[in-house]
Coordinates of C-alpha atoms and ligand atoms in Angstrom, one line a residue:
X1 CA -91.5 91.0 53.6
X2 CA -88.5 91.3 56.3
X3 CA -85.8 88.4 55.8
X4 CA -86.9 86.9 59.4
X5 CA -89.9 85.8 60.9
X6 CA -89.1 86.1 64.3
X7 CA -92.5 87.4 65.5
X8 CA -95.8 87.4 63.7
X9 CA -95.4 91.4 64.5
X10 CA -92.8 91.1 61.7
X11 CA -96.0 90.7 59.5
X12 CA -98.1 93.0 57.8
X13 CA -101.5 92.1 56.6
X14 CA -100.3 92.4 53.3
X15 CA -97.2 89.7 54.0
X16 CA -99.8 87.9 56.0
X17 CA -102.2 87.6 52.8
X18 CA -99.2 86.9 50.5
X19 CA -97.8 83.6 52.4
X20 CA -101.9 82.3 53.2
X21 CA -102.2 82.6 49.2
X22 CA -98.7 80.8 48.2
X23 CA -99.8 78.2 50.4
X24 CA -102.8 78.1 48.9
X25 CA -101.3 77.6 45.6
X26 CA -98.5 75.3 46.6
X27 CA -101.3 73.0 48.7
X28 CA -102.3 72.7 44.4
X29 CA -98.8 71.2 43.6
X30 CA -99.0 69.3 46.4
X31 CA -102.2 67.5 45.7
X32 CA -100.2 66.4 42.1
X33 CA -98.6 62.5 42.2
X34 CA -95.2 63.8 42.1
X35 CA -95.2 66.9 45.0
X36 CA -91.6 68.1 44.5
X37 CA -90.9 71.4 42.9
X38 CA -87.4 72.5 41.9
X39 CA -87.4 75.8 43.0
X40 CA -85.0 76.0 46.3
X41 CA -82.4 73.3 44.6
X42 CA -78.8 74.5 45.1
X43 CA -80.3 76.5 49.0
X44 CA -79.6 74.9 52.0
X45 CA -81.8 75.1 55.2
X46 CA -80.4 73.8 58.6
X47 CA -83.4 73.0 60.6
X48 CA -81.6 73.7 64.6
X49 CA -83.5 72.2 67.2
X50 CA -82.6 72.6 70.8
X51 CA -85.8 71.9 71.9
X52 CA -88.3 68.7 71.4
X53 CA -90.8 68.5 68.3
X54 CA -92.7 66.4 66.2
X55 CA -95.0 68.6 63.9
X56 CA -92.3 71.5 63.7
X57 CA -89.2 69.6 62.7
X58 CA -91.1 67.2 60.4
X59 CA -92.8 69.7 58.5
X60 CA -90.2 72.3 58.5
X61 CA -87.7 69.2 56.8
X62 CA -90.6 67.7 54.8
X63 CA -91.7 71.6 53.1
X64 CA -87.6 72.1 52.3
X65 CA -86.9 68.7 50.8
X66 CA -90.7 69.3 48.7
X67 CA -88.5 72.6 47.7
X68 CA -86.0 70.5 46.3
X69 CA -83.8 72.4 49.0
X70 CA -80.7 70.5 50.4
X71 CA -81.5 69.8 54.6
X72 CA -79.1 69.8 57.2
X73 CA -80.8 68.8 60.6
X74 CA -79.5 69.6 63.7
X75 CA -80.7 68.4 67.6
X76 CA -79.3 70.1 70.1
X77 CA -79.2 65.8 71.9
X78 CA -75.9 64.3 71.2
X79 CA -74.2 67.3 69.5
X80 CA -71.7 69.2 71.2
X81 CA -74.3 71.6 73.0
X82 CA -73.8 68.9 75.3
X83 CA -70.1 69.7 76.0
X84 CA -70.7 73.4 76.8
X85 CA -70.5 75.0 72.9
X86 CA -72.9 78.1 73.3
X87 CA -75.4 79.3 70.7
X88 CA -73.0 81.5 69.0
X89 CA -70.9 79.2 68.2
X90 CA -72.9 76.7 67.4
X91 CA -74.5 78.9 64.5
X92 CA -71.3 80.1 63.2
X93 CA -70.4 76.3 62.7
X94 CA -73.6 76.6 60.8
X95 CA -72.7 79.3 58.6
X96 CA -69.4 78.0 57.6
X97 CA -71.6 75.5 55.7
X98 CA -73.6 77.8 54.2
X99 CA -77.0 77.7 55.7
X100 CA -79.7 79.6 53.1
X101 CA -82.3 79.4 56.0
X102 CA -82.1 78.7 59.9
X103 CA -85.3 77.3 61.5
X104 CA -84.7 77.4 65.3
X105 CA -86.5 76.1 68.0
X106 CA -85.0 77.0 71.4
X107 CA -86.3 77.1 75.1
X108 CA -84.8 80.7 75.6
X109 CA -87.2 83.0 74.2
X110 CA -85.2 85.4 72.4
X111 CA -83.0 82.9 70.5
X112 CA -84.3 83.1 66.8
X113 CA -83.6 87.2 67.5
X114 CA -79.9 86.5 68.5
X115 CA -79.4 84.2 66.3
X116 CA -80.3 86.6 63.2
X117 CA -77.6 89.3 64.1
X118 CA -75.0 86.4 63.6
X119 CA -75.7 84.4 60.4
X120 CA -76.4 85.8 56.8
X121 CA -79.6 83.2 55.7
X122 CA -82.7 84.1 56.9
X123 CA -84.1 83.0 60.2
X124 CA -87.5 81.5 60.7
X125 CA -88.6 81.2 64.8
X126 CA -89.7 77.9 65.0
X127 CA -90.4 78.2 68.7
X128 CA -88.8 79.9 71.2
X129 CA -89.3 79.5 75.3
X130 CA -92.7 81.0 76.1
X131 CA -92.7 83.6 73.4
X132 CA -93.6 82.7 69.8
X133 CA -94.3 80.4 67.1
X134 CA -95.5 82.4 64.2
X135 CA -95.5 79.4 61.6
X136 CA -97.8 77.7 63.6
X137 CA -99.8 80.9 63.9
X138 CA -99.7 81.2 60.0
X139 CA -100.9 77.4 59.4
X140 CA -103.3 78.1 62.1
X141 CA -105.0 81.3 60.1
X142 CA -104.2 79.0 56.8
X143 CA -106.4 76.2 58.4
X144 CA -109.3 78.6 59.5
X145 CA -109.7 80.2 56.1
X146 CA -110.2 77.0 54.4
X147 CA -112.9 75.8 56.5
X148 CA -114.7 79.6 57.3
X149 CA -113.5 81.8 54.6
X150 CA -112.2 85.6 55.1
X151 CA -111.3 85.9 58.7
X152 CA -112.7 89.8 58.7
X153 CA -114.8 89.9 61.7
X154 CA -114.3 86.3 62.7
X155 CA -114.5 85.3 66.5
X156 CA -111.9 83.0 67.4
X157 CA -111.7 81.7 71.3
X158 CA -108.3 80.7 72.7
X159 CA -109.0 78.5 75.2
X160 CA -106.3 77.6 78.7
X161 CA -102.3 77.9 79.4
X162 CA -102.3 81.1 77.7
X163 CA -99.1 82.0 80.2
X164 CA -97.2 79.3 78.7
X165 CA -98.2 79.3 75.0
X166 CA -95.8 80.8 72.7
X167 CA -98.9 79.6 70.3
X168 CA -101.1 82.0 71.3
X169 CA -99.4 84.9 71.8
X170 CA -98.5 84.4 67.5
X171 CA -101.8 83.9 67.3
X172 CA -103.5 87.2 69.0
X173 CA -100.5 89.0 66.9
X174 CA -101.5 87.9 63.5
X175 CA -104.9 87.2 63.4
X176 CA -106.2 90.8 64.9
X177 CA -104.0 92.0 62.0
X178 CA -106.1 89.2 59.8
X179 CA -109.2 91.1 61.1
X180 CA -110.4 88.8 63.1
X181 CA -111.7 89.3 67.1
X182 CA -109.7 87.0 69.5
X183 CA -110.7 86.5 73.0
X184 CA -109.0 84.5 75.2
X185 CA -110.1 82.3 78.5
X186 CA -108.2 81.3 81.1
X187 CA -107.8 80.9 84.9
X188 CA -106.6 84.0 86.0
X189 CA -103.2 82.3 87.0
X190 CA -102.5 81.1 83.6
X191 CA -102.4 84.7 81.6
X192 CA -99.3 87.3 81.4
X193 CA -99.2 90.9 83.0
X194 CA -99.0 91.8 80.1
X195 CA -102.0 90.4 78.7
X196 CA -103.6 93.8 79.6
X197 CA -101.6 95.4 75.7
X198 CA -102.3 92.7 73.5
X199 CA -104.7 92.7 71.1
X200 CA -107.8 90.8 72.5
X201 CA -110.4 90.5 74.6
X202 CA -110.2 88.1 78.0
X203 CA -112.6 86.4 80.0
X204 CA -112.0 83.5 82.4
X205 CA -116.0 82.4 81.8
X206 CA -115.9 79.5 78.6
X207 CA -119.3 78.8 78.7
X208 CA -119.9 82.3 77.9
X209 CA -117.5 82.8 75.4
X210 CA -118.3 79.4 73.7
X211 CA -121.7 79.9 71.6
X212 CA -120.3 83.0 70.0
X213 CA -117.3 81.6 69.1
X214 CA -116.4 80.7 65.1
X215 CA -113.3 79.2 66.3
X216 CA -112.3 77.6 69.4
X217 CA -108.3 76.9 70.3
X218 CA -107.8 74.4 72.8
X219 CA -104.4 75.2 74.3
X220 CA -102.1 72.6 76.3
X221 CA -101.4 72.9 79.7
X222 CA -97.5 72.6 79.5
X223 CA -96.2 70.8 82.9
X224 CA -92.7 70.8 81.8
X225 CA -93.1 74.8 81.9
X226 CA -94.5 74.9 85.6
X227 CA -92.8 75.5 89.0
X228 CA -95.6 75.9 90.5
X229 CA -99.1 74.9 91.2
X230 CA -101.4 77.0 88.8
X231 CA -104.7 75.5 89.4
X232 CA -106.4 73.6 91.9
X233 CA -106.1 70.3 90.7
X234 CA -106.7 68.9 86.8
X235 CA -109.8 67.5 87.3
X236 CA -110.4 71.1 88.3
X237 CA -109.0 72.3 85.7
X238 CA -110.9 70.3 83.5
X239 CA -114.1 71.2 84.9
X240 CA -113.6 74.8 84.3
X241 CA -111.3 75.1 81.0
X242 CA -111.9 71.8 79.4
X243 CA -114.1 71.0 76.2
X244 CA -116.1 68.0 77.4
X245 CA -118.5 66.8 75.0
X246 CA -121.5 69.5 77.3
X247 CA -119.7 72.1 75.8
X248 CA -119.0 71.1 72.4
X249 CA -122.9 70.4 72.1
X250 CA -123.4 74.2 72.8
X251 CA -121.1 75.4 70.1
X252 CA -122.3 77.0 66.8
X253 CA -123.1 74.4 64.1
X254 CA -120.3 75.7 62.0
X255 CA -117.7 76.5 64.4
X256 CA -114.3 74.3 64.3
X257 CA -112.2 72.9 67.3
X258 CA -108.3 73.9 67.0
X259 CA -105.4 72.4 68.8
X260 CA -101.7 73.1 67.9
X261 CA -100.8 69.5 69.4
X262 CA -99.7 67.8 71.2
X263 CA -102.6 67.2 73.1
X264 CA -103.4 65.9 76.7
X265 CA -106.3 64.4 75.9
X266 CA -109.2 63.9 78.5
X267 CA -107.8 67.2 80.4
X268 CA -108.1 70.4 77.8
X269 CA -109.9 68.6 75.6
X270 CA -112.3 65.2 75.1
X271 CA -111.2 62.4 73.1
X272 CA -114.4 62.3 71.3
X273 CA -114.1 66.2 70.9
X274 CA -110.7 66.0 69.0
X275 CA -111.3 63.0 66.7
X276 CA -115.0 64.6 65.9
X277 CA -115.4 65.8 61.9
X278 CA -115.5 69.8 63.1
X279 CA -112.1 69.4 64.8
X280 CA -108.9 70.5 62.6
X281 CA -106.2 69.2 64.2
X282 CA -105.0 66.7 61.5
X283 CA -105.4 69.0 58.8
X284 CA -103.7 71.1 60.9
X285 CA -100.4 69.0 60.8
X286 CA -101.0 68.7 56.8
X287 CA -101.6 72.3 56.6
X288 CA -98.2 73.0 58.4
X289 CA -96.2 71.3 55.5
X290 CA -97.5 73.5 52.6
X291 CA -97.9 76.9 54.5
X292 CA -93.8 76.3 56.1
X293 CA -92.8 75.5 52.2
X294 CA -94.4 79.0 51.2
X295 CA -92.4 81.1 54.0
X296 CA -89.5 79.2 53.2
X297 CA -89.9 80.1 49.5
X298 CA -90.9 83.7 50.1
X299 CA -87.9 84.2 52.4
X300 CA -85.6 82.0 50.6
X301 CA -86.2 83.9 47.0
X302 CA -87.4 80.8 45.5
X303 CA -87.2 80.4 41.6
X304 CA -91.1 81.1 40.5
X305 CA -94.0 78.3 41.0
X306 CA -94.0 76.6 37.8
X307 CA -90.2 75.9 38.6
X308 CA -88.7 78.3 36.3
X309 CA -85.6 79.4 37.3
Ligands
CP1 N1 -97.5 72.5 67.5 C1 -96.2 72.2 67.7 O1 -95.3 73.1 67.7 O2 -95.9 70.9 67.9 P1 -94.5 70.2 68.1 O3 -94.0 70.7 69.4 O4 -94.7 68.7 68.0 O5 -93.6 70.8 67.0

C-alpha cells in the first residue's frame, strides 16, 4: 500500500481487498466487551479538521483511541487559522509534535495532497472541497459486502448532487476497481464535465435505473456548495431525484438504500425510506469506526492483531 490515501485511485484492488478484510477482522475484536487493542500505543494521530463533521471526526478519533493510539484533535474554529496562519504552517506546528498520522478534512480540494509533501506521518484525506473522501468510499464498499457479498458484477446506483459529492466521485473510483457496475443519476446540472472519463455509466432517468439496481446511494444536495440555482425548485427536485416511498416499492427485494449522511430528509430521500430495515445508514456510521481503525493500522504499521508487538 502507498503511505497516503489521498484518492481511492491510490488503491489497487489488492489494497482495496486487504483494508475490507482487516476490517472485517477488527469489526471481531470489536464485538469483544473490552474493544481496545494495543497495537498503535506510543503513535500519535492529529485528526485536522478545517471543515465541519460529525461521522468523520468521531470515527476517525474513536478507531485511533480503539488503537490504543495517542489523539491530538485539531478544528480549524478558534485556533489560529483564524488569525491568518496558512496550512503550511499550521502542519509544521503539527509535526514538531510528532504526528504518526494526519487525517484532514479541508474545503480546498487538493489539501490532503499538499499537506503530504510537508509532514513525515502518513496522510489520510478525510474530505477535501468537492473532490474525495475515500474512507467513506471504503466503509461504503465495507457496508455493501456485508449485506450482498462479493461486489463482482454488482449494480450499484448513485443517486443526485453528484457535482458536489466528493462521496461519489471515491466511490465510482474504488468500487469499478471492486468490480462492481456504477451508474449514476442526476439532473444534468448536477454532474462534472468530466463525468464523460470516469468509470460509470449515467442516466438522468431513476425510475429506470431503479429496479436493476443492487444498491441504491442517495446523495445530499449540498446548499452550502451552491451559487447558483441548479434545479427548478426542491419539490422539483424531489419529484424527479428523490426516493419517495413509489420508488422504494419498485426496488429489488434485496437491494439496500445507502446514504453517506447527513441527510435532508423528505428532499433526497423519505423518512420512512431511511429508517426502513433495507436502509444502511446506521451501520454505516458503525461500519466507519472499524474500517478507519484498519487504514489507520495498515498505514500506521500497527503491531499485529492479537496485539503482539
Ligand atoms: N459522511 C460524512 O462525511 O459525514 P460528516 O460530514 O458528518 O463527517
Amino acid at each position: 500500500m502507498k503511505r497516503h490515501l489521498i484518492s481511492a485511485a491510490d488503491l489497487s484492488r489488492d489494497d482495496a481487498l486487504l483494508i475490507l478484510d482487516t476490517a472485517e477482522e477488527l469489526a471481531k475484536i470489536s464485538d469483544r466487551s473490552i474493544k481496545k487493542l494495543p497495537t498503535l500505543r506510543g503513535r500519535t494521530v492529529v485528526n485536522l479538521f478545517f471543515e465541519d463533521s460529525t461521522r468523520t471526526r468521531i470515527s476517525f478519533e474513536a478507531a485511533a483511541k480503539r488503537l490504543s493510539a495517542d489523539v491530538i484533535n485539531f478544528s480549524a474554529k478558534g485556533s489560529s487559522v483564524s488569525k491568518g496562519e496558512s496550512l503550511k504552517d499550521t502542519a509544521l506546528t503539527l509535526e514538531a509534535m510528532g504526528a504518526d498520522g494526519v487525517v484532514i478534512r479541508h474545503s480546498a480540494s487538493g489539501a490532503p495532497y499538499r499537506l503530504a509533501g510537508w509532514v513525515r506521518g502518513s496522510v489520510v484525506n478525510a474530505g477535501d472541497g468537492t473532490h474525495e473522501h475515500p474512507t467513506q468510499a471504503l466503509l461504503d464498499a465495507y457496508t455493501m459486502r456485508r449485506r450482498l457479498g462479493s461486489l463482482e458484477g454488482r449494480r450499484v446506483t448513485i443517486v443526485g448532487d453528484v457535482l458536489h459529492s466528493r462521496v461519489a466521485r471515491s466511490n465510482v473510483l474504488l468500487l469499478s476497481t471492486l468490480g462492481a457496475e456504477v451508474t449514476l443519476v442526476a439532473p444534468p446540472t448536477l454532474l462534472p464535465v468530466s463525468v464523460a472519463s470516469w468509470p460509470c455509466e449515467v442516466s438522468y432517468d431513476l425510475d429506470t435505473v431503479l429496479p436493476k439496481s443492487d444498491v441504491v446511494m442517495m446523495l445530499r444536495v449540498q446548499r452550502e456548495r451552491m451559487n447558483a440555482a441548479f434545479f427548478p425548485t426542491e419539490r422539483e427536485y424531489s419529484r424527479r431525484y428523490g426516493l419517495d416511498r413509489e420508488r422504494f416499492a419498485r426496488l429489488k427485494d434485496d437491494a439496500v438504500v445507502m446514504h453517506p449522511g447527513p441527510m435532508n430528509r423528505g428532499m433526497e430521500i423519505a423518512a420512512e425510506v431511511a429508517d426502513s430495515p433495507r436502509s444502511t445508514i446506521v451501520e454505516q456510521v458503525a461500519n466507519g469506526v472499524t474500517t478507519r481503525m484498519a487504514v489507520l493500522y495498515l498505514l500506521l504499521g500497527g503491531a499485529d492483531l492479537g496485539g503482539n508487538q
